[in-house]
Coordinates of C-alpha atoms and ligand atoms in Angstrom, one line a residue:
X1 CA 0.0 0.0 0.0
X2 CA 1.9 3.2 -1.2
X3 CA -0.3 5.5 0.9
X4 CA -2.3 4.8 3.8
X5 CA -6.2 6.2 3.4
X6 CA -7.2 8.5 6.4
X7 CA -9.9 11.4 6.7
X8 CA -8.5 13.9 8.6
X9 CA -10.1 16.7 10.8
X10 CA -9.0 20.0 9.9
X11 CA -11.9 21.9 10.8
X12 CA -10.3 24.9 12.3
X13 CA -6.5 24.0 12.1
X14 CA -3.9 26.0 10.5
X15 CA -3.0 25.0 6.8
X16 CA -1.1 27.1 4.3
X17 CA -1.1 27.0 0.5
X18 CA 1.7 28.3 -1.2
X19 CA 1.1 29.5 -4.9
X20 CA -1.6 32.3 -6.3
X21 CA -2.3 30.4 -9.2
X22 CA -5.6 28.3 -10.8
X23 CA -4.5 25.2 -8.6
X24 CA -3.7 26.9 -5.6
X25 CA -7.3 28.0 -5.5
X26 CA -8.7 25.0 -6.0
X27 CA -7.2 23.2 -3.2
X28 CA -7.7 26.1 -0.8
X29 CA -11.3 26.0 -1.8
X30 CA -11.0 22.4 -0.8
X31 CA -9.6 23.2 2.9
X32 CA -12.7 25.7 3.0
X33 CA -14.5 23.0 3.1
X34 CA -13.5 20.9 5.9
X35 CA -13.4 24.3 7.7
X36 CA -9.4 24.8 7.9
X37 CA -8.5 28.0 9.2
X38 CA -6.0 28.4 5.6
X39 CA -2.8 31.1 5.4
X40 CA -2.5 31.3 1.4
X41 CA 1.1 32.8 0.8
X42 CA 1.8 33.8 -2.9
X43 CA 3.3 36.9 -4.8
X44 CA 1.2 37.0 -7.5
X45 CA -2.2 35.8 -7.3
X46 CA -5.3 35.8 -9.3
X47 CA -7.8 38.1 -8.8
X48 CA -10.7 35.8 -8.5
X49 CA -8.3 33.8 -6.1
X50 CA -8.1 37.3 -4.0
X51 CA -11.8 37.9 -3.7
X52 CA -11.7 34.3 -2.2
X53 CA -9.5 35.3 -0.1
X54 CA -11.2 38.3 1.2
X55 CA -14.7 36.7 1.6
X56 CA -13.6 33.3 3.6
X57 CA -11.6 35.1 6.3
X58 CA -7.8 33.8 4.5
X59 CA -5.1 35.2 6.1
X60 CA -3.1 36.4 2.5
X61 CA 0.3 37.1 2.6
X62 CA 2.1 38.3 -0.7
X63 CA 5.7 37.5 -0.3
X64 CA 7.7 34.7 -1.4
X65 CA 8.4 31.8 0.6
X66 CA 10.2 31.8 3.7
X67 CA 10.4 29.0 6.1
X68 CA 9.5 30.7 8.9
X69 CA 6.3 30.5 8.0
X70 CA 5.4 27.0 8.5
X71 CA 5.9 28.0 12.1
X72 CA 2.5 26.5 14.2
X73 CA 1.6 25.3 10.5
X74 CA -0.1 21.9 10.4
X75 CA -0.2 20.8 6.6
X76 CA 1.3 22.5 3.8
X77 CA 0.0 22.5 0.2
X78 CA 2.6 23.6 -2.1
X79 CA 0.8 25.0 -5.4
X80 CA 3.4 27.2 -6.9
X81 CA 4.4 27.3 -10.8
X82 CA 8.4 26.7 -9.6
X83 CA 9.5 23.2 -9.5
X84 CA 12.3 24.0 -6.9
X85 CA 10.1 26.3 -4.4
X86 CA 7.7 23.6 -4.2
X87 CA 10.0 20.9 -3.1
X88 CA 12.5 22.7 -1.0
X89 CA 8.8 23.5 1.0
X90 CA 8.0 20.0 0.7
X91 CA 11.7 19.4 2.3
X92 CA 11.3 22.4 5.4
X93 CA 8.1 21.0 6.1
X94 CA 8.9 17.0 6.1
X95 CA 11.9 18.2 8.4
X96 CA 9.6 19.8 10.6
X97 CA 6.8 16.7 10.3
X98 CA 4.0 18.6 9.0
X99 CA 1.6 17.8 6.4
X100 CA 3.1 18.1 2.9
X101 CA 0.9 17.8 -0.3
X102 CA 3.2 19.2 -3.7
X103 CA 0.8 19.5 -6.9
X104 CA 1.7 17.3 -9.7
X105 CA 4.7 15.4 -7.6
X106 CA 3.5 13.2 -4.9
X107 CA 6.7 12.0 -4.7
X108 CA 8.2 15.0 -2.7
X109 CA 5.4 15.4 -0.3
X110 CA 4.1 13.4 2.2
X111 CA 0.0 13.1 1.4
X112 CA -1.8 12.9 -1.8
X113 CA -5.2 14.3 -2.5
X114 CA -7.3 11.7 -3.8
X115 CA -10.4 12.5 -6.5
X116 CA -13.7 12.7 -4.0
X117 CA -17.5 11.8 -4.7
X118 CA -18.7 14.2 -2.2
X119 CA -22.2 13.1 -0.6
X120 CA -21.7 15.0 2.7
X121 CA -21.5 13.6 5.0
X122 CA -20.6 10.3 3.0
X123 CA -17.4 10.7 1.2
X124 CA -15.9 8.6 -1.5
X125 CA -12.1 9.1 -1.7
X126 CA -10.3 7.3 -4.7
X127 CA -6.7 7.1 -5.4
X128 CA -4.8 5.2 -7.5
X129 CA -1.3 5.8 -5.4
X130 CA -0.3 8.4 -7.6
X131 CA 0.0 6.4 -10.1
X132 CA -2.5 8.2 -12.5
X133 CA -5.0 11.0 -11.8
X134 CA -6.7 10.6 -14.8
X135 CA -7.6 6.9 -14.0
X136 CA -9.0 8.1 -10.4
X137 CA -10.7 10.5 -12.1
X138 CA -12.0 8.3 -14.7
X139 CA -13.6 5.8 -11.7
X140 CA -14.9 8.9 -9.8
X141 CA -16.9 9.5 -12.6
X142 CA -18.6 6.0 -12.7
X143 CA -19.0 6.4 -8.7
X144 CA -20.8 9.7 -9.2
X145 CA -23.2 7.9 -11.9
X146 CA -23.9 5.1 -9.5
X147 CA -24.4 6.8 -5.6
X148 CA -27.3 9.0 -5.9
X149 CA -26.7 12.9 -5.2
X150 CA -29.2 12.6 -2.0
X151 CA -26.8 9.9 -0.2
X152 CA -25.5 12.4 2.4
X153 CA -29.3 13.0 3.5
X154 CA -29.4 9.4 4.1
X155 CA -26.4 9.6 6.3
X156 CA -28.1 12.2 8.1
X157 CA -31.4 10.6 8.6
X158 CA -29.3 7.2 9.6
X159 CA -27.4 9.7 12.7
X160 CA -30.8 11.4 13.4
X161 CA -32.5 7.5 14.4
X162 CA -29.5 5.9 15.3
X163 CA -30.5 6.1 19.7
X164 CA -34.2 5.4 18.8
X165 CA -33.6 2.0 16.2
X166 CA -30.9 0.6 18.8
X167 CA -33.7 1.0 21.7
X168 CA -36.3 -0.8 19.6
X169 CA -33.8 -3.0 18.5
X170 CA -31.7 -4.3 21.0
X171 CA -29.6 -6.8 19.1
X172 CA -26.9 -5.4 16.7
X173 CA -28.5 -8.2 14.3
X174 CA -31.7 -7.4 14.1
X175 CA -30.4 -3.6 14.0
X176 CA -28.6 -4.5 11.3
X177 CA -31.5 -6.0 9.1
X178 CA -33.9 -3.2 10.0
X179 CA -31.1 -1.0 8.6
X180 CA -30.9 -3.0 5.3
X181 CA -34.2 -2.9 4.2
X182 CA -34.5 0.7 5.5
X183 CA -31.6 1.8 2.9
X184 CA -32.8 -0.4 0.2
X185 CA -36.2 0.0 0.0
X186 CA -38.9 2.7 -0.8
X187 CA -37.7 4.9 2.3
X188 CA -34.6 5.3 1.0
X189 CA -36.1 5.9 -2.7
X190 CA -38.8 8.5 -1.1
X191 CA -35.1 10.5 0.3
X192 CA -33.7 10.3 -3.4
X193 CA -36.8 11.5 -4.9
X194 CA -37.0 14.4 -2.9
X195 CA -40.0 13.3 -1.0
X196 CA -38.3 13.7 2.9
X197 CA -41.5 14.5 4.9
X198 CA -42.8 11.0 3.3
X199 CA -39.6 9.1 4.4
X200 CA -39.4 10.5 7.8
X201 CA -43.0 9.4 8.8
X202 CA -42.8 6.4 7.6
X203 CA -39.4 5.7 8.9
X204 CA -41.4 6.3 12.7
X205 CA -44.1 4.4 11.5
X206 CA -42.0 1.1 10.7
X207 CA -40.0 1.9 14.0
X208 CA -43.3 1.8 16.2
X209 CA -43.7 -1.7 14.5
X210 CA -42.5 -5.2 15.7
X211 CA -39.7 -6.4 14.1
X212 CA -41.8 -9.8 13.8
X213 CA -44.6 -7.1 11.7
X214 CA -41.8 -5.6 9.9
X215 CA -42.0 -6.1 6.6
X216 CA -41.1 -4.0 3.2
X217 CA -43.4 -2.8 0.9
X218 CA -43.0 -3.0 -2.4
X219 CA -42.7 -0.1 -4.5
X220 CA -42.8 1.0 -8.7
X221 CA -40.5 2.7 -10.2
X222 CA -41.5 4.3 -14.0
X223 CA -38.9 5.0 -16.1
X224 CA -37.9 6.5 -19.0
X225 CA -35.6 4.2 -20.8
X226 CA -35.0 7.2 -23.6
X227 CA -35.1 6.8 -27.7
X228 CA -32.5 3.7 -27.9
X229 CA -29.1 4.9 -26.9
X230 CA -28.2 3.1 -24.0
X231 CA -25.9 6.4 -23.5
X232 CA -28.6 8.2 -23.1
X233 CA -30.5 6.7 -19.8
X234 CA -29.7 8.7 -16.7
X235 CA -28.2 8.0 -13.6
X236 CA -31.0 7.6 -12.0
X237 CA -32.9 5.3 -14.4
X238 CA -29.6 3.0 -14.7
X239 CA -29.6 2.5 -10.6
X240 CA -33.0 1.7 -10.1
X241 CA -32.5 -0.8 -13.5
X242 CA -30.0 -2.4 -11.5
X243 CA -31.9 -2.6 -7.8
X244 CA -35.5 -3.6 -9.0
X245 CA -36.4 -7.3 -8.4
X246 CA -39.3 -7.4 -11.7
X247 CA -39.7 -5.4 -15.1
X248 CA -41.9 -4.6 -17.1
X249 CA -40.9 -3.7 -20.3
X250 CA -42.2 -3.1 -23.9
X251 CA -41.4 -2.9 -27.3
X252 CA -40.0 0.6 -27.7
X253 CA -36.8 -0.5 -24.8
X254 CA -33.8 -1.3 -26.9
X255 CA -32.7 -4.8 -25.7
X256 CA -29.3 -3.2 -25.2
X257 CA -31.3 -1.5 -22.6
X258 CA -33.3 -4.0 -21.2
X259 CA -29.6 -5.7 -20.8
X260 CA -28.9 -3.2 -18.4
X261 CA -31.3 -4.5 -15.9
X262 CA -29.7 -6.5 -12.8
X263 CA -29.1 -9.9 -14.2
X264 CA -31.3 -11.5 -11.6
X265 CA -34.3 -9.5 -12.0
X266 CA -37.3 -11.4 -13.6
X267 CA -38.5 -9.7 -17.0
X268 CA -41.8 -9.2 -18.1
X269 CA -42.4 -8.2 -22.1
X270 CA -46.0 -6.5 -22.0
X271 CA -45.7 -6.1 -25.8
X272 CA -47.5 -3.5 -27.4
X273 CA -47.2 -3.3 -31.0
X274 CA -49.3 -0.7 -32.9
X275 CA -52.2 -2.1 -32.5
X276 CA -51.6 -5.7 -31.4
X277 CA -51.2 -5.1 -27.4
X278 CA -49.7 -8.3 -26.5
X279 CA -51.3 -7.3 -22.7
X280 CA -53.7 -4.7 -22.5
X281 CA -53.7 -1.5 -20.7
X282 CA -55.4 -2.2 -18.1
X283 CA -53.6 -5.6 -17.0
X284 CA -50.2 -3.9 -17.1
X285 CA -51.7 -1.3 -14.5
X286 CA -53.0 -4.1 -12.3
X287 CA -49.8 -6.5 -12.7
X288 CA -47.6 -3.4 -11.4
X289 CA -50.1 -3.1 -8.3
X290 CA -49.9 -6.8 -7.7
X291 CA -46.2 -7.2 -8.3
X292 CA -45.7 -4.1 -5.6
X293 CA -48.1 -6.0 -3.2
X294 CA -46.4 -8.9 -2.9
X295 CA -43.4 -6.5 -1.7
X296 CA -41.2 -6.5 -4.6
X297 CA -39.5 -3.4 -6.4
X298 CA -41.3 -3.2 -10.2
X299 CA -39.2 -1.2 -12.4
X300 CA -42.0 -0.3 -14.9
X301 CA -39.3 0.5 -18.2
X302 CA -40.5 3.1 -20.8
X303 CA -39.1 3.8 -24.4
X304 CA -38.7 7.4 -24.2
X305 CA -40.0 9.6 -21.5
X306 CA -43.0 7.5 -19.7
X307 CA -45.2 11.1 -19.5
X308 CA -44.6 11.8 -23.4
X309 CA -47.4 9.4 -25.2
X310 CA -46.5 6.8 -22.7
X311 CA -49.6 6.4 -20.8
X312 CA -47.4 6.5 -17.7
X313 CA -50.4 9.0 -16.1
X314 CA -52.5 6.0 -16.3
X315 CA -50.4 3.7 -14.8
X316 CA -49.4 5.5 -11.8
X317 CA -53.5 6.5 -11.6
X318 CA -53.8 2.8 -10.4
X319 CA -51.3 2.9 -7.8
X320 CA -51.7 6.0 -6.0
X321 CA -55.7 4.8 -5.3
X322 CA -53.5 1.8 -3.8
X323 CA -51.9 4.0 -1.8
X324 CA -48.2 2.5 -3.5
X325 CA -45.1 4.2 -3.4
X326 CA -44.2 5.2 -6.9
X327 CA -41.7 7.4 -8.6
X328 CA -41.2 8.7 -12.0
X329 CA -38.0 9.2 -14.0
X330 CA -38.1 11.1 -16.8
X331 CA -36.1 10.0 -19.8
X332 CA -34.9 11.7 -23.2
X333 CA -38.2 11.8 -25.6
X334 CA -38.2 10.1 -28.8
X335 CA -38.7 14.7 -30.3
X336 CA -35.7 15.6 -28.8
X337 CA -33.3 12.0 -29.2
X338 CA -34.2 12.2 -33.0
X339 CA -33.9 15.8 -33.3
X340 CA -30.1 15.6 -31.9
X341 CA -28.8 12.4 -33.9
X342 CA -30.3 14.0 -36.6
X343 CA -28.9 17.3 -36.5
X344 CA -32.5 19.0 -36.9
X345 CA -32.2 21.5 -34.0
X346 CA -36.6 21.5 -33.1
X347 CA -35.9 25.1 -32.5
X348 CA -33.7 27.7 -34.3
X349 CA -33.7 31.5 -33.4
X350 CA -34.0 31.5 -37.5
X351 CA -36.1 29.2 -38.2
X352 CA -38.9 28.2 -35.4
X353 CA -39.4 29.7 -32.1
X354 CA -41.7 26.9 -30.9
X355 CA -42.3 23.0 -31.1
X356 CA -45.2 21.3 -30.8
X357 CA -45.1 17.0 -30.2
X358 CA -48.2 16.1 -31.5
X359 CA -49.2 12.4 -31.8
X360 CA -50.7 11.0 -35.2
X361 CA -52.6 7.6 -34.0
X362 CA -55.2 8.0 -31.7
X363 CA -56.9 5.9 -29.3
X364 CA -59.8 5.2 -32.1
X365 CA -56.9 4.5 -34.9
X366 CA -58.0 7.7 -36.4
X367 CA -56.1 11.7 -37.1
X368 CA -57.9 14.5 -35.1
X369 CA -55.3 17.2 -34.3
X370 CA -56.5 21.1 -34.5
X371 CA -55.2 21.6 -38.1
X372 CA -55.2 25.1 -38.0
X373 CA -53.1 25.2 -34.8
X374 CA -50.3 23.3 -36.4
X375 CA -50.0 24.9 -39.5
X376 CA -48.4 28.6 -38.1
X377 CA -45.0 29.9 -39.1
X378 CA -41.4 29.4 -37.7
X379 CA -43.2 26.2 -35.8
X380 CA -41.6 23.2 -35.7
X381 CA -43.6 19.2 -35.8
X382 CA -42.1 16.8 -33.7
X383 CA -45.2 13.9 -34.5
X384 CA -45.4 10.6 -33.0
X385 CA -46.6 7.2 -34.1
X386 CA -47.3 9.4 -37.4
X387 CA -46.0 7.1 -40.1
X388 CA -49.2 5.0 -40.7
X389 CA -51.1 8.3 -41.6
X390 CA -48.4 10.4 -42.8
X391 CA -50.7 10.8 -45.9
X392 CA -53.5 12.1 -44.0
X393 CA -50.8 14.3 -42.1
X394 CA -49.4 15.6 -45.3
X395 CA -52.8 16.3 -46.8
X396 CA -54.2 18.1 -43.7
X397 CA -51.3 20.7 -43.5
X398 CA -51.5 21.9 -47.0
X399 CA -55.3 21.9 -46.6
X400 CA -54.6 23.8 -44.2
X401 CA -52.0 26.5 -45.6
X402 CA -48.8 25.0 -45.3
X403 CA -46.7 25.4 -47.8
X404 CA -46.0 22.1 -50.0
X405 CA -42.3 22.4 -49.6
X406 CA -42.2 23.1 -46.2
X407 CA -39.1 21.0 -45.8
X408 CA -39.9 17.7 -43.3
X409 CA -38.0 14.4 -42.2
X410 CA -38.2 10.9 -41.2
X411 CA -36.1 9.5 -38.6
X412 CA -36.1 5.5 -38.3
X413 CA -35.2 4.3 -34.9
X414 CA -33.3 7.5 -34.1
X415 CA -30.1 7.2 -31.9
X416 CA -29.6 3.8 -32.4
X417 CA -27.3 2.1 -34.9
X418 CA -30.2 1.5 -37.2
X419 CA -31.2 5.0 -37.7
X420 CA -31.9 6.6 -40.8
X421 CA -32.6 10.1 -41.6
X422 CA -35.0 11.0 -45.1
X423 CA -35.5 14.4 -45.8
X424 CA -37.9 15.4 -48.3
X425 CA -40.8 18.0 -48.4
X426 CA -44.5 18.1 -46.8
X427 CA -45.7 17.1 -50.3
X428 CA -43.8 14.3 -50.9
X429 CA -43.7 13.0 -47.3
X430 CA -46.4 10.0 -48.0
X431 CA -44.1 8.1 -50.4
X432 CA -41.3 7.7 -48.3
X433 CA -42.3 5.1 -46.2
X434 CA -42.9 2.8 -48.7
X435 CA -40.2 4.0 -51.0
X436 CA -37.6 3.5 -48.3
X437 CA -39.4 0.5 -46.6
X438 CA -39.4 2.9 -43.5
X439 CA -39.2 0.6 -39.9
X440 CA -40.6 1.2 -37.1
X441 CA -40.3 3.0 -34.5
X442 CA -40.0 6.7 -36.2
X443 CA -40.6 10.3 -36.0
X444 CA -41.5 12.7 -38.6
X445 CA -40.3 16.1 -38.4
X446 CA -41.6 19.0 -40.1
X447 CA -40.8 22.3 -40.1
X448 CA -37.8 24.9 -41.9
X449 CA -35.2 23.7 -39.2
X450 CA -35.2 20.1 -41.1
X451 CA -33.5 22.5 -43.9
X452 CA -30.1 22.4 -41.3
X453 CA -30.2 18.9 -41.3
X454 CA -27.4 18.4 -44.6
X455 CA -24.8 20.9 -42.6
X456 CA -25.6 19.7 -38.8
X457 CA -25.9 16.2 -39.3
X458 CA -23.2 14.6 -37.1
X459 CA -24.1 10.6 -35.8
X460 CA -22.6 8.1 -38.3
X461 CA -23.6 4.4 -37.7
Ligands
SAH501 N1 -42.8 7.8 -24.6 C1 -42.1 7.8 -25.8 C2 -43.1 7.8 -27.0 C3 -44.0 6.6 -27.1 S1 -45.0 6.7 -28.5 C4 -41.1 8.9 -25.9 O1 -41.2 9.8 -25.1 O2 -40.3 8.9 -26.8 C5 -44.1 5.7 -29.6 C6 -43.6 6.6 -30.8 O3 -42.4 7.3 -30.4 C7 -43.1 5.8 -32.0 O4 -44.2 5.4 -32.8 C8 -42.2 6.8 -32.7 O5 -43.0 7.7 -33.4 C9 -41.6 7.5 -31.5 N2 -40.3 6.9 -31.2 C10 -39.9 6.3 -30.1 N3 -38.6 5.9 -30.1 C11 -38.1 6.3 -31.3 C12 -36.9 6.2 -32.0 N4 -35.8 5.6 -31.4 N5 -36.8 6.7 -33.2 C13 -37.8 7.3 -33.8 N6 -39.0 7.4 -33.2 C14 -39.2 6.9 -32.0

């Protein structure tokens, strides 16, 4: 082990950083933190770095190094530009055994400052010995997508009922099981979510229980699993993919995405092809209650965002009248994954100030948009499910006074390696789908901003 990992206390002790440069500031911002009481001693310094300074109570001294002033010093950091100042204050203050951190040589100094995933009051500290910063950097990164931004309010709730769980629970076992399903179940979720009032009362109610009565509910989570791009989920949706014991999942989830989900989970395919629901509406909505009921975690997984023609309003209708813990997570709609892998920006200060997502398959099978409300200048049409009546659509529009070659696109399974992008005009839009045997799922997009498409077109498959 080239360093030994320790968290040290510096709230209030004297620290000094030596430099007035970019770095410098950094690291001194860093000893704000943990509440050092920091000297910063430099002969030039940045302005920005000065204001600091001034507003956090530094002590700033601008004159070049001197060792006297390590005197009643506790750690250094030595941040200068100057190779040789920085280790000959590396070597007064190993002589003197204080704290020595030198910036971009580890070797000189005593301590290294390892890359931290800061939860407050959970802290991640990662270091690869030195060795590489960009690698410690590299596996903060995947931490920060994993540990959920709300884990230091966890740690806080933990301290706040740590006296009250070990009364009700005498035994460090059955402490330690209450704990476990308290930070892996819907408490916990309720904390990430934002929802703290929720968690705390019902973090009392399970402690007035028995622990022979205490049992975890289950809880559904809908998410949106975005256009295809498995690059494209967010933090959030990828750690509840990987806790939930069931999903559900339809036709629109990319299986790359569905391959995302924790291996052991059980999968459910509830279909849904235009048309052809392999399980109808209503059975999905009552499966997710049941599922919950029997205590598990249902990750109910959405192509797209789940409140963007994904019926997710009526899903969660049935499990708020059962009184289930739910969340949603939004996810990148199928408008705005299409418009960026296509290059068709769905608004342009040129070319459209507003977007409307309009949806061209309705419950009956049949087109009834307000015509005249779609067809207004610098708009753009982001429309869903619109391919099977495009000729209807097209029609419509120029009944309705758009211009025939008003410039519009077709974007086959957008964002993933399949896509395609056709451009044509409104006229013409009807015979593309045949023409170019167009696959499902797409998106048409109409409006002048398809014009940038041929220069802003960047995603190559
Ligand atoms: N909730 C989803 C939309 C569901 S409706 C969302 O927010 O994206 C299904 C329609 O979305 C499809 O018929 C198609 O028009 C569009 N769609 C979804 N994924 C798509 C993709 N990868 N490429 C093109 N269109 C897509």
């Amino acid at each position: 082990m080239p360093y030994f990992p320790l968290f040290l206390k510096l709230q209030d002790r004297p620290c000094l950083v030596v430099g007035g440069g970019e770095v410098a500031a950094r690291k001194t911002q860093q000893l704000l933190k943990a509440g050092a009481q920091v000297t910063v001693l430099a002969l030039e310094i940045a302005s920005s770095f000065e204001k600091t300074c001034q507003e956090n109570d530094i002590v700033l001294k601008k004159q070049g190094y001197d060792p006297a002033l390590l005197e009643g010093i506790e750690l250094v950091i030595a941040a200068t530009d100057n190779n040789n100042i920085n280790k000959q204050v590396a070597r007064d203050a190993l002589a003197k055994s204080i704290l020595v951190n030198v910036v971009d040589d580890p070797d000189s100094g005593s301590f290294i400052m390892p890359s931290v995933v800061d939860r407050n009051p959970v802290m991640i500290a990662v270091s690869t010995g030195g060795a590489s910063p960009v690698l410690a950097r590299l596996l903060r990164a995947r931490l920060e997508t994993l540990i959920p931004a709300s884990y230091g309010k966890l740690a806080s709730l933990i301290s706040r009922f740590r006296d009250k769980v070990k009364k009700q629970f005498p035994t460090i076992r059955d402490r330690r099981r209450f704990w476990e399903k308290i930070l892996q179940g819907p408490i916990a979720e309720m904390l990430y979510a934002g929802q703290e009032k929720k968690a705390l009362s019902l973090l009392e109610q399970q402690l007035d229980q028995d622990m022979q009565e205490f049992k975890s509910d289950g809880e559904v989570y809908l998410v949106g699993g975005g256009p295809g791009d498995p690059d494209l989920l967010t933090f959030r949706a990828l750690r509840l993919m990987q806790q939930a014991d069931v999903v559900l999942y339809d036709r629109l989830v990319a299986p790359e995405i569905v391959e995302l989900v924790r291996k052991d989970a059980e999968r459910i395919y509830v279909g849904k092809e235009r048309s052809n629901h392999s399980l109808p509406q209503q059975e999905i909505n009552q499966l997710l209650v049941d599922l919950a009921k029997q205590g598990k975690r249902v990750l109910r997984l959405k192509g797209g965002d789940p409140f963007i023609f994904g019926r997710g309003g009526e899903e969660i209708d049935l499990l708020s009248k059962h009184d289930i813990p739910f969340q949603i997570v939004p996810g990148i709609t199928a408008a705005s994954g299409c418009a960026s892998y296509a290059g068709i920006p769905l608004t342009h200060r040129d070319f459209a100030q507003s977007c409307l997502f309009i949806t061209g398959h309705l419950k009956d099978g049949s087109i009834n948009l307000n015509w005249s409300a779609l067809v207004q200048p610098q708009q753009t049409l982001a429309v869903y499910m619109g391919t099977h009546g495009v000729d209807v659509l097209s029609r419509e529009l120029m009944k309705h006074g758009m211009p025939d070659l008003t410039p519009a696109a077709i974007v086959q399974q957008g964002t993933t390696s399949e896509q395609r992008v056709y451009t044509t005009n409104v006229k013409e839009l009807p015979e593309i789908p045949d023409k170019y045997d167009i696959k499902p799922p797409s998106m048409i997009i109409i409006g002048d901003v398809v014009s940038l498409h041929d220069k802003l077109s960047w995603f190559k498959n």
